[in-house]
Amino acid sequence: MLRAFDTVADDLGEAGYQTRWGRPFPRHELEGLRTAWRRTVQPSPRPAAD
C-alpha cells in the first residue's frame, strides 16, 4: 500500500491527487503508516537483561 501511494504521489503529484480525488493527498496519514511499518519491520533494540 505504501508503494501504491508513493507511485500516485510521483505520478500525479499532490496537487494532481487533489484535482482527481477532490481531497488533499493524505501525506500525514501516509507518513504515519510508513513509521508504523518501519517499527514493525525494524523494531527498536531492547535493553540487555542484567
XYZ file of C-alpha atoms in Angstrom:
50
model
C 0.000 0.000 0.000
C 2.884 2.352 0.753
C 4.353 1.783 -2.697
C 0.989 2.410 -4.320
C 0.579 5.767 -2.588
C 4.191 6.671 -3.382
C 3.505 5.887 -7.043
C 0.354 8.007 -7.042
C 2.252 10.901 -5.430
C 5.047 10.555 -8.005
C 2.719 10.209 -10.994
C 0.077 12.812 -10.136
C 1.789 14.975 -7.575
C -0.100 16.120 -4.534
C -1.974 18.829 -6.462
C -2.947 16.321 -9.159
C -4.213 13.941 -6.489
C -6.416 16.671 -5.065
C -7.740 17.535 -8.507
C -8.532 13.910 -9.296
C -9.893 12.804 -5.911
C -11.323 16.088 -4.625
C -9.401 15.996 -1.374
C -5.820 16.654 -0.278
C -3.233 13.918 -0.588
C -3.107 12.055 2.751
C 0.549 12.892 3.404
C 0.256 12.898 7.211
C -1.563 9.563 7.279
C 0.863 8.040 4.792
C 3.861 9.061 6.861
C 2.200 7.677 9.999
C 1.658 4.361 8.234
C 5.264 4.363 6.996
C 6.520 4.989 10.554
C 4.378 2.166 11.954
C 5.619 -0.188 9.222
C 9.250 0.652 9.963
C 8.726 -0.035 13.663
C 7.210 -3.406 12.821
C 9.893 -4.389 10.335
C 12.804 -2.977 12.331
C 11.769 -2.824 15.979
C 13.957 -0.753 18.231
C 16.543 -2.764 20.132
C 15.571 -3.881 23.597
C 17.847 -3.158 26.526
C 20.021 -6.083 27.538
C 18.858 -8.034 30.578
C 21.192 -7.845 33.544
